Amino acid sequence: MAKSNIRIIGGNIKNLSLAKDTENILLNGCNISSVLLGEKMTNIFFANCTFAKSAEISDSPTANYDHLNLSNPVIFSDCTFKGLVSGVDITPLSIRGGNIREVNLRSNSRVYFENVSIGSFSYIGRPLFTTRNCYIEKLVSWSQPSNDVYQRGMTTEISTDEGITQYIYKSPQVGWVKIE
C-alpha cells in the first residue's frame, strides 16, 4: 500500500492502493490498471498516465464523506482513459487535459473536468461535477451541480450547438447562477 513521498516515472502498475492520509504521490507516464483511493489524501498527482480500458478508480470501502475537505482532489493531468470514468463516491477528482473515451458519472461523484476531450458524457442521480472548456463529442446528459459546498466563484459550462452556457457558484444559500 502506497503511503507517502513516492515518485514513479514510466511504470506499469496493475493495482495501486493508496492508504489513509497518503501524501505526496506522483505518477508520471505510467500505464495503470486500477487505483484504490484512501481517505484524507493530499498531493496525489497522475501526469501523462494511461488508464487501461478496464481500469477502475474506486474509494476505499472504509472512506467517509467529508464535505468540508473537498479542496484536495486527486489530480489527473493530461491522462488518457481508454475506458469508462464513472467517478467515485467520496474522493474529489480533478481531470485536467487529456482524453476520456466515456464518462458516465454515478450520483454524487465530485469530478472537476477542465480542458478534456471526451467521447461520450452522461451522468445519473445528483450532479456534483463541473466541466470547463471541454470538448464533448456525444452529450447524453449534463447539468450544473446541485447545491452543495463549493468554492465561491467556481464556474461550470457546457458547449452545445446553441452556444456556451455558463454557471457560477455564489454561496451555499444562493447556489449556482446562470451567467447571462
Short mmCIF file of C-alpha atoms in Angstrom, two decimals:
data_model
loop_
_atom_site.label_atom_id
_atom_site.label_comp_id
_atom_site.label_asym_id
_atom_site.label_seq_id
_atom_site.Cartn_x
_atom_site.Cartn_y
_atom_site.Cartn_z
CA MET A 1 0.00 0.00 0.00
CA ALA A 2 1.45 3.38 -1.04
CA LYS A 3 1.72 5.89 1.83
CA SER A 4 3.84 8.99 1.12
CA ASN A 5 6.66 10.66 -0.80
CA ILE A 6 6.62 8.28 -3.76
CA ARG A 7 7.53 9.14 -7.34
CA ILE A 8 7.11 6.63 -10.17
CA ILE A 9 8.06 7.51 -13.73
CA GLY A 10 7.17 5.24 -16.64
CA GLY A 11 6.00 2.21 -14.68
CA ASN A 12 3.36 -0.42 -15.39
CA ILE A 13 1.03 -0.64 -12.41
CA LYS A 14 -1.63 -3.32 -12.07
CA ASN A 15 -3.25 -2.45 -8.70
CA LEU A 16 -2.34 0.80 -6.93
CA SER A 17 -3.77 1.07 -3.42
CA LEU A 18 -3.34 4.38 -1.56
CA ALA A 19 -3.56 4.28 2.24
CA LYS A 20 -5.36 6.66 4.61
CA ASP A 21 -3.52 10.00 4.99
CA THR A 22 -1.39 9.32 1.90
CA GLU A 23 0.52 12.36 0.69
CA ASN A 24 2.96 13.46 -1.99
CA ILE A 25 2.47 10.76 -4.64
CA LEU A 26 3.49 11.46 -8.24
CA LEU A 27 2.96 9.02 -11.09
CA ASN A 28 4.22 10.22 -14.47
CA GLY A 29 3.89 8.36 -17.77
CA CYS A 30 2.60 5.18 -16.12
CA ASN A 31 0.24 2.53 -17.51
CA ILE A 32 -2.33 1.79 -14.82
CA SER A 33 -4.98 -0.92 -14.47
CA SER A 34 -6.72 0.06 -11.20
CA VAL A 35 -6.49 2.59 -8.36
CA LEU A 36 -7.97 2.27 -4.86
CA LEU A 37 -8.10 5.70 -3.17
CA GLY A 38 -7.65 6.14 0.58
CA GLU A 39 -9.09 8.74 2.95
CA LYS A 40 -7.78 12.27 3.59
CA MET A 41 -5.12 12.23 0.89
CA THR A 42 -3.10 15.28 -0.17
CA ASN A 43 -0.89 15.99 -3.19
CA ILE A 44 -1.82 12.93 -5.25
CA PHE A 45 -0.88 13.60 -8.88
CA PHE A 46 -1.12 11.48 -12.04
CA ALA A 47 0.61 13.07 -15.07
CA ASN A 48 0.55 11.72 -18.62
CA CYS A 49 -0.68 8.34 -17.41
CA THR A 50 -2.69 5.87 -19.48
CA PHE A 51 -5.54 4.01 -17.82
CA ALA A 52 -6.45 0.68 -19.40
CA LYS A 53 -9.87 0.12 -20.97
CA SER A 54 -10.94 -1.87 -17.92
CA ALA A 55 -9.24 0.48 -15.40
CA GLU A 56 -11.19 1.15 -12.25
CA ILE A 57 -10.77 4.05 -9.86
CA SER A 58 -12.57 3.47 -6.57
CA ASP A 59 -12.74 4.71 -2.98
CA SER A 60 -11.60 2.70 -0.02
CA PRO A 61 -14.59 0.82 1.42
CA THR A 62 -13.87 2.48 4.80
CA ALA A 63 -13.71 6.07 3.48
CA ASN A 64 -16.16 8.58 4.94
CA TYR A 65 -17.67 11.54 3.09
CA ASP A 66 -16.43 14.88 4.46
CA HIS A 67 -17.93 17.80 2.53
CA LEU A 68 -15.57 20.23 4.27
CA ASN A 69 -12.42 18.50 2.98
CA LEU A 70 -13.09 18.90 -0.73
CA SER A 71 -10.16 21.19 -1.51
CA ASN A 72 -7.73 18.29 -2.03
CA PRO A 73 -8.83 16.46 -5.16
CA VAL A 74 -6.73 13.73 -6.71
CA ILE A 75 -5.30 15.35 -9.87
CA PHE A 76 -5.09 13.70 -13.28
CA SER A 77 -3.16 15.90 -15.73
CA ASP A 78 -3.06 15.08 -19.46
CA CYS A 79 -4.02 11.46 -18.84
CA THR A 80 -5.68 9.07 -21.28
CA PHE A 81 -8.61 6.97 -20.09
CA LYS A 82 -9.24 4.21 -22.66
CA GLY A 83 -12.41 3.06 -20.90
CA LEU A 84 -15.14 4.40 -18.65
CA VAL A 85 -14.77 7.10 -15.98
CA SER A 86 -17.64 6.76 -13.51
CA GLY A 87 -16.35 8.87 -10.64
CA VAL A 88 -16.09 7.81 -7.02
CA ASP A 89 -18.39 8.29 -4.06
CA ILE A 90 -16.15 10.21 -1.68
CA THR A 91 -12.82 11.44 -3.07
CA PRO A 92 -12.95 14.51 -5.34
CA LEU A 93 -11.13 14.11 -8.67
CA SER A 94 -9.72 16.85 -10.90
CA ILE A 95 -9.16 15.81 -14.52
CA ARG A 96 -7.20 18.47 -16.41
CA GLY A 97 -6.45 17.95 -20.07
CA GLY A 98 -6.17 14.58 -21.72
CA ASN A 99 -8.72 12.25 -23.29
CA ILE A 100 -11.54 10.12 -21.95
CA ARG A 101 -13.40 7.58 -24.09
CA GLU A 102 -16.58 7.62 -21.98
CA VAL A 103 -17.86 9.41 -18.88
CA ASN A 104 -20.93 8.06 -17.09
CA LEU A 105 -20.84 9.57 -13.60
CA ARG A 106 -22.65 7.97 -10.73
CA SER A 107 -24.72 10.08 -8.35
CA ASN A 108 -22.71 12.38 -6.03
CA SER A 109 -19.42 11.95 -7.92
CA ARG A 110 -17.42 15.12 -7.43
CA VAL A 111 -15.26 15.37 -10.56
CA TYR A 112 -13.87 18.61 -11.97
CA PHE A 113 -13.21 18.35 -15.73
CA GLU A 114 -11.13 21.06 -17.41
CA ASN A 115 -9.76 21.14 -20.98
CA VAL A 116 -10.63 17.46 -21.52
CA SER A 117 -11.63 15.79 -24.79
CA ILE A 118 -14.48 13.37 -24.02
CA GLY A 119 -16.04 10.84 -26.41
CA SER A 120 -19.39 10.44 -24.60
CA PHE A 121 -20.65 12.21 -21.45
CA SER A 122 -23.57 11.32 -19.18
CA TYR A 123 -24.47 11.15 -15.51
CA ILE A 124 -27.15 9.67 -13.27
CA GLY A 125 -28.54 10.94 -9.97
CA ARG A 126 -27.30 14.02 -8.16
CA PRO A 127 -24.79 16.07 -10.20
CA LEU A 128 -21.78 17.37 -8.27
CA PHE A 129 -19.37 17.57 -11.23
CA THR A 130 -18.15 20.63 -13.15
CA THR A 131 -16.96 20.97 -16.74
CA ARG A 132 -14.86 23.83 -18.12
CA ASN A 133 -13.57 24.21 -21.67
CA CYS A 134 -14.24 20.56 -22.52
CA TYR A 135 -14.86 19.10 -25.95
CA ILE A 136 -17.63 16.51 -25.71
CA GLU A 137 -18.33 14.53 -28.87
CA LYS A 138 -21.60 12.93 -27.71
CA LEU A 139 -23.54 14.65 -24.91
CA VAL A 140 -26.16 12.36 -23.38
CA SER A 141 -26.92 14.30 -20.18
CA TRP A 142 -25.42 17.27 -18.31
CA SER A 143 -26.46 19.68 -15.56
CA GLN A 144 -24.95 22.36 -13.39
CA PRO A 145 -24.13 20.91 -9.95
CA SER A 146 -26.82 20.59 -7.33
CA ASN A 147 -26.29 22.78 -4.31
CA ASP A 148 -23.51 21.55 -2.07
CA VAL A 149 -20.32 23.16 -0.77
CA TYR A 150 -18.07 24.63 -3.50
CA GLN A 151 -15.54 27.45 -3.64
CA ARG A 152 -17.24 30.79 -4.30
CA GLY A 153 -16.66 31.95 -7.85
CA MET A 154 -16.21 28.42 -9.22
CA THR A 155 -17.68 28.06 -12.71
CA THR A 156 -19.05 25.28 -14.87
CA GLU A 157 -20.06 25.37 -18.52
CA ILE A 158 -21.36 23.30 -21.38
CA SER A 159 -20.84 23.97 -25.06
CA THR A 160 -23.54 22.84 -27.48
CA ASP A 161 -24.67 23.76 -30.99
CA GLU A 162 -26.68 26.59 -29.40
CA GLY A 163 -23.59 28.11 -27.76
CA ILE A 164 -21.90 28.05 -24.38
CA THR A 165 -23.97 28.07 -21.19
CA GLN A 166 -22.09 29.05 -18.03
CA TYR A 167 -22.93 28.96 -14.31
CA ILE A 168 -21.11 30.48 -11.33
CA TYR A 169 -21.28 29.34 -7.71
CA LYS A 170 -22.27 32.24 -5.44
CA SER A 171 -22.74 30.77 -1.94
CA PRO A 172 -24.39 27.85 -0.11
CA GLN A 173 -27.54 29.97 0.24
CA VAL A 174 -27.71 31.07 -3.42
CA GLY A 175 -26.05 28.11 -5.16
CA TRP A 176 -25.30 28.10 -8.89
CA VAL A 177 -26.47 31.04 -11.01
CA LYS A 178 -26.56 31.14 -14.79
CA ILE A 179 -24.21 33.76 -16.26
CA GLU A 180 -26.15 35.89 -18.72
#
